[in-house]
Coordinates of C-alpha atoms and ligand atoms in Angstrom, one line a residue:
X116 CA 65.0 118.3 83.8
X117 CA 68.0 120.1 85.2
X118 CA 67.5 123.6 86.5
X119 CA 70.5 125.8 87.4
X120 CA 70.0 129.2 89.1
X121 CA 72.8 131.8 89.2
X122 CA 72.4 134.3 92.0
X123 CA 74.3 136.4 94.6
X124 CA 71.8 135.0 97.2
X125 CA 71.5 131.2 96.8
X126 CA 70.3 130.9 100.4
X127 CA 67.1 132.6 99.5
X128 CA 66.0 129.5 97.5
X129 CA 66.3 126.7 100.1
X130 CA 63.0 127.4 102.0
X131 CA 61.0 127.5 98.7
X132 CA 62.6 124.4 97.2
X133 CA 62.3 122.3 100.4
X134 CA 58.6 122.5 100.7
X135 CA 55.4 121.1 99.2
X136 CA 55.3 120.1 95.5
X137 CA 58.8 121.5 94.8
X138 CA 60.4 119.6 97.7
X139 CA 58.6 116.4 96.7
X140 CA 59.7 116.8 93.0
X141 CA 63.3 117.2 94.0
X142 CA 63.2 114.3 96.5
X143 CA 61.8 112.1 93.8
X144 CA 64.5 113.1 91.3
X145 CA 61.9 114.5 88.9
X146 CA 64.0 117.7 88.7
X147 CA 67.6 118.4 89.6
X148 CA 67.8 122.0 90.9
X149 CA 71.2 123.6 91.7
X150 CA 71.8 127.1 92.8
X151 CA 75.3 128.7 92.5
X152 CA 76.7 132.0 93.6
X153 CA 78.3 133.8 90.6
X154 CA 80.4 135.7 93.1
X155 CA 82.5 132.6 93.2
X156 CA 83.5 133.5 89.6
X157 CA 84.8 137.0 90.5
X158 CA 88.3 137.7 89.5
X159 CA 89.7 139.7 92.4
X160 CA 90.3 138.9 96.1
X161 CA 87.4 141.2 97.0
X162 CA 85.1 139.1 94.9
X163 CA 83.7 142.1 93.1
X164 CA 80.7 141.5 90.8
X165 CA 79.5 145.1 90.2
X166 CA 81.0 148.3 88.9
X167 CA 80.1 151.9 88.1
X168 CA 78.1 152.5 84.9
X169 CA 79.9 153.8 81.9
X170 CA 78.5 157.2 81.1
X171 CA 77.8 158.0 84.7
X172 CA 74.7 157.8 86.7
X173 CA 73.7 156.5 90.1
X174 CA 73.9 152.8 91.1
X175 CA 76.0 149.9 90.2
X176 CA 75.9 147.5 87.3
X177 CA 76.6 143.8 87.3
X178 CA 79.9 143.0 85.5
X179 CA 79.8 140.6 82.6
X180 CA 82.8 138.3 83.5
X181 CA 81.5 136.5 86.6
X182 CA 78.1 135.9 85.0
X183 CA 79.6 134.6 81.7
X184 CA 82.0 132.3 83.6
X185 CA 79.4 131.0 85.9
X186 CA 77.1 130.1 83.0
X187 CA 80.1 128.5 81.1
X188 CA 80.9 126.4 84.2
X189 CA 77.3 125.2 84.3
X190 CA 77.4 124.3 80.6
X191 CA 80.7 122.5 80.9
X192 CA 79.0 120.2 83.5
X193 CA 76.3 119.3 81.1
X194 CA 77.5 119.9 77.5
X195 CA 75.1 119.9 74.6
X196 CA 74.4 116.5 73.2
X197 CA 74.3 114.7 76.6
X198 CA 70.5 114.3 76.3
X199 CA 69.2 110.8 75.5
X200 CA 68.3 110.7 71.8
X201 CA 70.2 113.7 70.5
X202 CA 70.8 117.4 71.1
X203 CA 69.4 118.7 74.3
X204 CA 67.1 121.6 74.5
X205 CA 68.4 124.4 76.8
X206 CA 67.6 128.0 77.5
X207 CA 69.4 130.6 79.5
X208 CA 66.8 133.0 80.9
X209 CA 67.5 136.4 82.4
X210 CA 64.8 137.6 84.9
X211 CA 64.3 141.2 84.2
X212 CA 61.5 143.8 84.0
X213 CA 62.3 144.2 80.3
X214 CA 61.6 140.6 79.4
X215 CA 58.6 138.9 77.8
X216 CA 55.7 138.7 80.3
X217 CA 55.7 135.2 81.9
X218 CA 52.6 133.2 81.1
X219 CA 51.4 129.6 81.4
X220 CA 52.3 129.1 77.8
X221 CA 55.9 130.1 78.5
X222 CA 55.9 127.8 81.5
X223 CA 54.8 124.9 79.3
X224 CA 57.6 125.7 76.8
X225 CA 60.2 125.8 79.5
X226 CA 58.9 122.6 81.0
X227 CA 59.7 120.9 77.7
X228 CA 63.5 121.7 78.0
X229 CA 66.2 119.3 79.2
X230 CA 68.1 122.2 80.8
X231 CA 66.9 125.5 82.1
X232 CA 69.5 128.1 83.4
X233 CA 68.1 131.1 85.2
X234 CA 70.2 134.2 85.8
X235 CA 69.1 136.6 88.6
X236 CA 70.2 140.2 88.3
X237 CA 70.8 142.6 91.2
X238 CA 71.8 146.2 91.7
X239 CA 70.6 148.8 89.3
X240 CA 71.2 146.7 86.2
X241 CA 73.1 144.1 84.3
X242 CA 75.8 144.8 81.7
X243 CA 74.0 144.8 78.3
X244 CA 76.4 142.2 76.9
X245 CA 74.8 139.6 79.3
X246 CA 71.4 140.2 77.6
X247 CA 72.9 140.2 74.1
X248 CA 75.4 137.4 74.1
X249 CA 74.7 135.2 77.1
X250 CA 70.9 135.0 77.7
X251 CA 68.8 133.3 75.1
X252 CA 65.6 134.7 76.7
X253 CA 64.5 137.5 79.0
X254 CA 61.4 137.0 81.2
X255 CA 59.5 139.4 83.4
X256 CA 56.8 138.2 85.8
X257 CA 55.1 141.5 85.9
X258 CA 55.4 145.3 85.6
X259 CA 57.0 146.2 88.9
X260 CA 60.6 146.8 90.0
X261 CA 62.0 144.4 92.6
X262 CA 65.5 144.3 94.1
X263 CA 66.6 141.4 92.0
X264 CA 65.6 138.4 89.9
X265 CA 65.5 135.9 92.8
X266 CA 61.8 136.0 93.6
X267 CA 60.8 136.0 89.9
X268 CA 63.1 132.9 89.4
X269 CA 61.3 131.1 92.2
X270 CA 58.0 131.9 90.6
X271 CA 59.1 130.6 87.2
X272 CA 60.7 127.5 88.8
X273 CA 57.4 126.6 90.6
X274 CA 55.3 127.2 87.5
X275 CA 57.6 125.0 85.5
X276 CA 58.3 122.2 88.0
X277 CA 54.6 121.5 88.6
X278 CA 54.2 120.8 84.8
X279 CA 57.0 118.2 84.7
X280 CA 55.7 114.6 84.1
X281 CA 54.9 112.8 87.4
X282 CA 55.1 115.9 89.7
X283 CA 51.4 116.3 90.2
X284 CA 49.1 113.4 91.0
X285 CA 46.5 112.6 88.3
X286 CA 43.8 114.1 90.6
X287 CA 45.5 117.5 90.7
X288 CA 46.4 117.7 87.0
X289 CA 43.0 116.4 85.8
X290 CA 41.6 119.7 87.0
X291 CA 43.3 121.4 84.0
X292 CA 40.9 119.6 81.6
X293 CA 40.4 121.1 78.1
X294 CA 36.7 122.0 78.8
X295 CA 37.7 124.8 81.2
X296 CA 41.2 125.4 80.0
X297 CA 42.1 129.1 79.8
X298 CA 39.2 130.2 82.0
X299 CA 39.3 131.4 85.6
X300 CA 38.5 128.8 88.3
X301 CA 34.8 128.3 89.3
X302 CA 33.8 129.1 92.9
X303 CA 34.9 126.5 95.4
X304 CA 33.3 125.7 98.7
X305 CA 33.9 123.3 101.5
X306 CA 32.1 122.6 104.9
X307 CA 30.2 124.0 106.7
X308 CA 27.2 124.4 104.3
X309 CA 26.2 127.5 106.3
X310 CA 28.9 129.8 107.5
X311 CA 27.7 132.9 109.4
X312 CA 24.5 132.8 107.3
X313 CA 26.5 132.6 104.0
X314 CA 25.2 129.4 102.3
X315 CA 26.9 127.1 99.8
X316 CA 24.9 127.2 96.5
X317 CA 22.2 124.5 96.7
X318 CA 23.3 123.0 93.4
X319 CA 26.6 121.9 94.9
X320 CA 24.7 120.0 97.6
X321 CA 22.3 118.4 95.1
X322 CA 24.5 115.5 94.1
X323 CA 23.5 116.0 90.4
X324 CA 27.0 115.8 88.9
X325 CA 25.9 116.8 85.4
X326 CA 24.2 119.9 86.6
X327 CA 27.1 120.8 88.8
X328 CA 29.5 120.5 85.9
X329 CA 27.3 122.8 83.8
X330 CA 27.0 125.3 86.7
X331 CA 30.8 125.3 87.3
X332 CA 31.6 125.8 83.6
X333 CA 29.1 128.7 83.5
X334 CA 30.6 130.3 86.6
X335 CA 34.1 129.9 85.2
X336 CA 33.0 131.5 81.9
X337 CA 31.0 134.4 83.5
X338 CA 33.9 135.2 85.9
X339 CA 36.3 135.3 83.0
X340 CA 34.0 137.5 81.0
X341 CA 33.7 140.0 83.9
X342 CA 37.1 139.9 85.4
X343 CA 39.6 138.9 82.7
X344 CA 38.0 139.1 79.3
X345 CA 41.5 139.2 77.8
X346 CA 41.9 135.5 78.7
X347 CA 38.8 134.3 76.8
X348 CA 39.5 131.7 74.2
X349 CA 38.2 132.5 70.7
X350 CA 35.4 129.9 70.9
X351 CA 34.4 130.4 74.5
X352 CA 31.0 131.9 73.8
X353 CA 30.0 129.5 71.1
X354 CA 26.5 127.9 71.0
X355 CA 27.4 125.0 73.2
X356 CA 27.7 127.4 76.1
X357 CA 24.0 128.4 75.8
X358 CA 21.6 127.6 78.7
X359 CA 20.3 129.0 82.0
X360 CA 23.3 127.9 84.1
X361 CA 25.6 129.8 81.8
X362 CA 23.8 133.1 81.6
X363 CA 26.0 135.9 82.4
X364 CA 24.5 138.4 84.8
X365 CA 25.4 142.0 85.7
X366 CA 26.2 141.0 89.3
X367 CA 29.2 139.1 88.2
X368 CA 31.0 142.4 87.6
X369 CA 30.8 143.2 91.4
X370 CA 32.7 140.1 92.4
X371 CA 36.2 140.2 93.8
Ligands
9WO100 C1 66.7 149.8 89.4 C2 66.7 151.2 89.2 C3 67.0 152.2 90.0 C4 66.9 153.5 89.5 C5 66.5 153.7 88.2 C6 66.2 152.6 87.4 C7 66.3 151.4 87.9 N1 66.1 150.2 87.3 C8 66.4 149.2 88.2 C9 66.3 147.9 87.9 O1 65.6 147.5 86.9 N2 67.0 147.0 88.6 C10 67.0 145.6 88.4 C11 66.7 144.9 89.7 C12 68.2 145.1 87.8 C13 68.0 143.6 87.5 C14 67.5 142.8 88.7 N3 66.4 143.5 89.3 C15 65.1 143.2 89.1 C16 64.5 142.2 88.4 N4 64.1 144.0 89.5 N5 62.9 143.5 89.1 C17 63.2 142.4 88.4 C18 62.1 141.6 87.8 C19 62.4 140.5 87.1 C20 61.4 139.8 86.6 N6 60.1 140.2 86.7 C21 59.8 141.3 87.4 C22 60.8 142.1 88.0

């Protein structure tokens, strides 16, 4: 996959993209990430990218020309039809509080593209013609106002890159098995077995892998019921979940 990010602050991205899973994915050429400053596409010698809003009001608005020309320059580098086996799939995503809420499902969809272009807004807004005639999608990572789309673009990039084939080892990705898919994670423990009197549940020390798997699934289910019932898959409470390890107790509601 190729991932282009258009921003007034390209230097914000280097620390995130040079570490951990993202850094490894780039190094191994599993993704080609490029940031570019759309100020380089400004028309005047002051490199102006913003202007006053028509109709008045406080704050500045990002002008359309530099953003359109920056995206067009990116598309010229990789024209449609350069994908192996036919037309390439591409989206031009604007990160904005007005967008569709970002989910794992959207991450999976974006991970299937050949080319993802992300546009990071700044100031108090972006000229409406960018939304209407340049972006193919608008995405929000949550209902809060930030100073720009850069941090959301990093969030989207990380969620997408870790889904690309070969980025995660099989041990890491196996965790996402269908049995527990869509549920919150079960409680995790590591050594020591007794920390300040707080003990690891005996079942995890029992070595009974079948019982442990049942316990974990029950925990994942009861946590999801009490904390995030909106996530529950339709069939999550079907008969196959019945059994003592899976009994949902009132104390679950106090967690977290
Ligand atoms: C600023 C502002 C100030 C006064 C009154 C209204 C206002 N709206 C905004 C505003 O939305 N500014 C945005 C800042 C312009 C586009 C880039 N910015 C942004 C993106 N803030 N938050 C996001 C964002 C993107 C994706 N997911 C969550 C938040």
